[in-house]
XYZ file of C-alpha atoms in Angstrom:
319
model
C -43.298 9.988 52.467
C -37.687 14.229 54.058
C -37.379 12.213 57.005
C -40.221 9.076 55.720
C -39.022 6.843 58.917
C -39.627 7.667 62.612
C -36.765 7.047 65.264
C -37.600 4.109 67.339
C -34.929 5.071 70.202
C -31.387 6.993 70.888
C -28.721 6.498 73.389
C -26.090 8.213 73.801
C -26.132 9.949 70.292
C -26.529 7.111 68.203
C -29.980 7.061 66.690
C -32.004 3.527 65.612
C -34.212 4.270 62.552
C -36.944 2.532 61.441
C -37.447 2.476 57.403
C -40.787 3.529 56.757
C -43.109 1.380 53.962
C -42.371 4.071 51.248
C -38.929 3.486 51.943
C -38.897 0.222 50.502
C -36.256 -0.092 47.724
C -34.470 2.879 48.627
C -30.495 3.116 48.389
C -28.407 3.235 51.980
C -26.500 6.456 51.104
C -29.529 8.302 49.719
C -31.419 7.095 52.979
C -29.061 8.620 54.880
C -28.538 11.937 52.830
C -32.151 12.447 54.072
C -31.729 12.043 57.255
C -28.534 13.499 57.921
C -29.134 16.751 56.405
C -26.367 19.243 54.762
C -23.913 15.702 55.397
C -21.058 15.699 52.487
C -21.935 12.064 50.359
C -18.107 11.879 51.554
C -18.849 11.446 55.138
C -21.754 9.128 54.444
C -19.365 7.077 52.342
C -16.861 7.011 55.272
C -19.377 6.111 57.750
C -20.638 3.076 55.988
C -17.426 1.851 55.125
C -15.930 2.315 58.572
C -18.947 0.168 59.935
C -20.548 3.001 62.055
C -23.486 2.604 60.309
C -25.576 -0.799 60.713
C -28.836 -2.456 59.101
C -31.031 -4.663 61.921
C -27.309 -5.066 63.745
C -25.161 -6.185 60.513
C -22.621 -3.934 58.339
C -24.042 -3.218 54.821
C -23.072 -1.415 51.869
C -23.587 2.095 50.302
C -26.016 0.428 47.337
C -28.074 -1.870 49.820
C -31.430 -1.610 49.230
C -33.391 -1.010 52.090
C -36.827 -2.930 53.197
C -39.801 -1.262 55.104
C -39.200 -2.454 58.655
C -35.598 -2.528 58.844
C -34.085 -1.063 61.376
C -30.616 1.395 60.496
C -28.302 2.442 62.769
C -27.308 6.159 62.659
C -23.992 7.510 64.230
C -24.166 11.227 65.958
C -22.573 13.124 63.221
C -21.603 16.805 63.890
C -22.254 18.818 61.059
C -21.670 22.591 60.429
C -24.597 24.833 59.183
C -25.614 22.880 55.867
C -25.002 24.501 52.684
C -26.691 27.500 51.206
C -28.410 25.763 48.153
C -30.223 29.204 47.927
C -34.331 29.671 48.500
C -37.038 28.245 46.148
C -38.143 30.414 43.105
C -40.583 33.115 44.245
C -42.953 31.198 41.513
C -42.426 27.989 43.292
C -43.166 29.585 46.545
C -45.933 31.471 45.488
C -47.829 27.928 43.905
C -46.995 26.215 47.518
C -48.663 28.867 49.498
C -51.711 28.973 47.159
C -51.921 24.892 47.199
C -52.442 24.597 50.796
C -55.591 23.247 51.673
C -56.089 22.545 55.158
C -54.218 23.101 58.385
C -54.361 22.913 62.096
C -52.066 22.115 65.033
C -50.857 18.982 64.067
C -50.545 18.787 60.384
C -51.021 20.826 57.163
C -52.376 19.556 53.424
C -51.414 20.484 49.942
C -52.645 20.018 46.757
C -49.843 19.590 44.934
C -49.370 20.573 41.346
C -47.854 18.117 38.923
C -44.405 18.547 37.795
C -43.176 19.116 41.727
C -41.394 16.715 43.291
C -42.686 15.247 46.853
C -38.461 16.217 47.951
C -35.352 17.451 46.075
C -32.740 14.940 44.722
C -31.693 13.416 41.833
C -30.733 16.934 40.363
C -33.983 18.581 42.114
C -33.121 21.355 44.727
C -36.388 22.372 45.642
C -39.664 19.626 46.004
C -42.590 20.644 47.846
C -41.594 19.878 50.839
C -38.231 22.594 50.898
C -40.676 24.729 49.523
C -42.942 24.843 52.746
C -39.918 24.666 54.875
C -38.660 27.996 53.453
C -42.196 29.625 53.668
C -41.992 28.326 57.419
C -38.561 28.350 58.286
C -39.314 28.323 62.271
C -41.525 25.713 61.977
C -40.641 22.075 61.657
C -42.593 20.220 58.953
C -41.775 16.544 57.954
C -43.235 14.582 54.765
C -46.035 11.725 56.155
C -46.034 10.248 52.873
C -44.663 11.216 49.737
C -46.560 11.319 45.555
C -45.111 10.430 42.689
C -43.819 14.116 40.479
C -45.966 13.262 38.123
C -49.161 12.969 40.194
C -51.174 15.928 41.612
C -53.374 16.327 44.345
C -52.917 15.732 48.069
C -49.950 15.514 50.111
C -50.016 15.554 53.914
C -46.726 16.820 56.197
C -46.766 17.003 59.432
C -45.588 19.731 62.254
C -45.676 17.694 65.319
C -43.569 14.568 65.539
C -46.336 13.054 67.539
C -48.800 13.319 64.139
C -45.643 12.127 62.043
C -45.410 8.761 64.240
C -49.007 8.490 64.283
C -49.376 9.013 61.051
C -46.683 6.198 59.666
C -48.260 3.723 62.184
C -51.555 4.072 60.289
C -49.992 3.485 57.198
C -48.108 0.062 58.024
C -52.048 -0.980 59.698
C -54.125 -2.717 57.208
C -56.840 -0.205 56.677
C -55.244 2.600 58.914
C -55.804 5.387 56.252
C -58.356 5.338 53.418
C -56.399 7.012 50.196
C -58.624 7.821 47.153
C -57.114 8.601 43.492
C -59.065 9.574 40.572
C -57.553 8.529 37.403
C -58.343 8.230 33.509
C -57.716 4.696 32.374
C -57.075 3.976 28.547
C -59.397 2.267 26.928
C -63.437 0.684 28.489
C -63.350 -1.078 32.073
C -65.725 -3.261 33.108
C -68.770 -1.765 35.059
C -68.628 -2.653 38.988
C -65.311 -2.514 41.059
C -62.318 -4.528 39.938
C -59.743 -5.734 42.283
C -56.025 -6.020 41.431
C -54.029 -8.382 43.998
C -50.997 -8.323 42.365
C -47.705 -8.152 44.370
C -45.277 -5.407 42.889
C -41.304 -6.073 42.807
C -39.325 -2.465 42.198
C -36.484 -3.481 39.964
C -33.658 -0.765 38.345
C -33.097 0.349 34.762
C -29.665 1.070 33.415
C -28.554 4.780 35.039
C -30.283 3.384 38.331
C -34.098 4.618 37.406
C -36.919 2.754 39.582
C -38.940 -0.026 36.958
C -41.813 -1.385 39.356
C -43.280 -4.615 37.435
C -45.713 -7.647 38.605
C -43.802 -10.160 40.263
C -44.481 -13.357 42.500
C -41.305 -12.101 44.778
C -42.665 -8.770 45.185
C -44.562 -7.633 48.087
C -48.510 -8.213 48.433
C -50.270 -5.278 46.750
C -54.164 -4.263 46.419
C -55.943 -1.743 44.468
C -59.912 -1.520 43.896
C -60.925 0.353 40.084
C -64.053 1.718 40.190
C -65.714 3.643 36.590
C -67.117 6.437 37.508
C -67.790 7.579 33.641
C -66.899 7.123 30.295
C -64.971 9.769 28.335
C -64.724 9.586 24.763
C -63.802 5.961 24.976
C -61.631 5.914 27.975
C -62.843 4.863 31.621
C -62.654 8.163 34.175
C -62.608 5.790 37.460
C -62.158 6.479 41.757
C -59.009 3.851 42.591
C -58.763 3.323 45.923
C -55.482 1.577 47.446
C -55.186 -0.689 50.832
C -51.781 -0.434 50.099
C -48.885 2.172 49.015
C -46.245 0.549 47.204
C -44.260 2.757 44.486
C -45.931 3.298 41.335
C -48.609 0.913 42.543
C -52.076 2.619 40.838
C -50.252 2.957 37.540
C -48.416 -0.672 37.392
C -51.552 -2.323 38.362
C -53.805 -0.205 35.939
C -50.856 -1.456 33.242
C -51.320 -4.754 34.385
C -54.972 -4.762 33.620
C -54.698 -3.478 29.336
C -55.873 0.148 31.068
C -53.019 1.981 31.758
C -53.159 5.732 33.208
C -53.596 8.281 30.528
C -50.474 10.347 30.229
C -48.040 8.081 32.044
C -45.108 8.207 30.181
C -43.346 5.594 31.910
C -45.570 2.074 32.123
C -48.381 4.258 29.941
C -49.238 3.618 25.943
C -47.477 5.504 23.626
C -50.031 5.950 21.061
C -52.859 6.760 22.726
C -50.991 9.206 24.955
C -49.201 11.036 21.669
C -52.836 10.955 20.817
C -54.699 12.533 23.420
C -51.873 15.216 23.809
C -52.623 16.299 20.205
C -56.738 16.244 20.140
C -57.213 17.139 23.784
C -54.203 19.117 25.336
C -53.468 16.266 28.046
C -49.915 16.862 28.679
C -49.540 15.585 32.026
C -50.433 11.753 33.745
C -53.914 11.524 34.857
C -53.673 10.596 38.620
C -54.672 12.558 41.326
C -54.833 12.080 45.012
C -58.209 13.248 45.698
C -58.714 12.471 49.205
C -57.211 10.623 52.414
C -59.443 9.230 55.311
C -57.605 8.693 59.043
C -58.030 9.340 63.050
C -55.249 10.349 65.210
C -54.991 10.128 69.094
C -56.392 6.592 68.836
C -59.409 7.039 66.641
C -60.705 9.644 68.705
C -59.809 12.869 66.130
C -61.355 11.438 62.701
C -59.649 13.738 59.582
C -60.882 13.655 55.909
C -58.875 15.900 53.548
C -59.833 16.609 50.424
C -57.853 18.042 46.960
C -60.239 18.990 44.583
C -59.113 17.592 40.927
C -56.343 19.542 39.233
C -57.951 22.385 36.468
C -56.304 20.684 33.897
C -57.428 17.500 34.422
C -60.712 18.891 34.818
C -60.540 20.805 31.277
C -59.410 17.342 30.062
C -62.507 15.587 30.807
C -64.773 18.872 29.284
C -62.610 18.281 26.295
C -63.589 14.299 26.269
């Protein structure tokens, strides 16, 4: 969710940046490698050590971890034409411009396969959203929100600034944007709709890999399961989130014995080694299927839709 926080104000160069929700957890110096694009991790090093840069008014460090809300200080930096990492693989550029599935003046929607990565970093060049960039180099396009590489489905950047601050206000209001998954869950759910209020804490593995887990100290989280069939003992089910913490569909799905089919990370072993052998499910089994919103106010109402990835849909024949 590139830049994921919207400047608040500027004087005189220096920029005050507000961390966006799907910020939360994320690492000073790789904040600011975002948002000081083509900047050396030298210079970023220097400018956090020489004090330039500040978190709501104090001096921090290169590893703090940064909450939704805060607010960062960001020096003006003059920086030379970034470096040439080169341009996206034609494949990767091709599968962009075929996943795009709405756009107007204001914003533009992909469906985005599994396997890409919302941004580059940590040893990715390209995500989807360098990928658009190149296909629109004149244009300027900013992540609203970003899904995990894993997950498919839909993914919503912005062209106007405007829609971008619009867009992240909606998402800090408590039912601001309706966001729809479908997922296969291991094992029977109950019939009805189950509700998981469970607050999530995002703790790090050794080598500095995100490990989101139920915690009291973590912050208030709320996901509704609802089966829409059963599949060959598994529950296919619409999950629909009032909030967008990291990871949140598949911790809380964990949390409840039904973890997401496929997810190799909080998933179950067995049953995924399992249903990669009899039914070809080689990916997680979470899509974004649809996102609900109105801009200027209320008065523009959007619903954007990703239809369910092929495989996943061959996955369910297969069931």
């Amino acid at each position: 969710m590139a830049h994921s926080a919207s400047p608040a104000s500027s004087t005189g160069g220096v920029r005050m940046v507000r961390v966006a929700d799907d910020r939360d957890g994320q690492r000073l110096d790789n904040f600011l490698l975002g948002q000081l694009k083509g900047a050396p991790k030298s210079l970023i090093y220097k400018l956090v050590r020489s004090g330039q840069v500040r978190v709501n008014g104090g001096r921090a460090k290169a590893d703090t971890r940064l909450q939704g809300g805060d607010e960062v200080r960001i020096p003006p930096v003059r920086l030379g034409e970034a470096a040439d990492k080169g341009t996206p693989a034609r494949g990767l550029l091709e599968a962009m411009e075929a996943s795009i599935v709405f756009e107007d003046a204001r914003l533009l929607a992909i469906s985005k396969p599994s396997g890409v990565a919302s941004h580059g970093g940590s040893g990715i060049s390209f995500g989807a959203i360098e990928t658009l960039r190149a296909l629109r180099p004149n244009q300027s396009l900013e992540l609203v929100h970003r899904l995990d590489r894993d997950t498919s489905g839909l993914l919503v950047i912005a062209k106007k600034r405007s829609a971008l601050a619009e867009l992240q206000a909606l998402m800090r209001e408590d039912g601001g944007i309706t966001k729809r998954y479908l997922a296969l869950l291991v094992g029977r759910m109950p019939d009805g709709v189950m509700s998981v209020d469970a607050p999530l804490h995002i703790g790090l593995r050794q080598g500095g890999e995100r490990h989101v887990q139920v915690n009291a100290a973590g912050k208030p989280s709320l996901s509704h399961f609802k089966v829409l069939e059963r599949r060959g003992g598994h529950s296919y089910c619409e999950v629909r989130i009032e909030t967008g913490r990291t990871h949140q569909i598949r911790v809380h799905a964990k949390h409840i014995g039904h973890p997401v089919a496929g997810d190799d990370k909080y998933g179950d072993v067995a049953v995924n080694a399992r249903l990669r052998e009899q039914i070809g499910l080689k990916r997680m089994f979470l899509h974004a299927a649809s996102l609900e919103f109105a801009l200027d106010g209320g008065k523009a109402p959007y619903v954007l839709n990703a239809p369910l990835a092929t495989e996943l849909v061959e996955t369910l024949d297969r069931l």
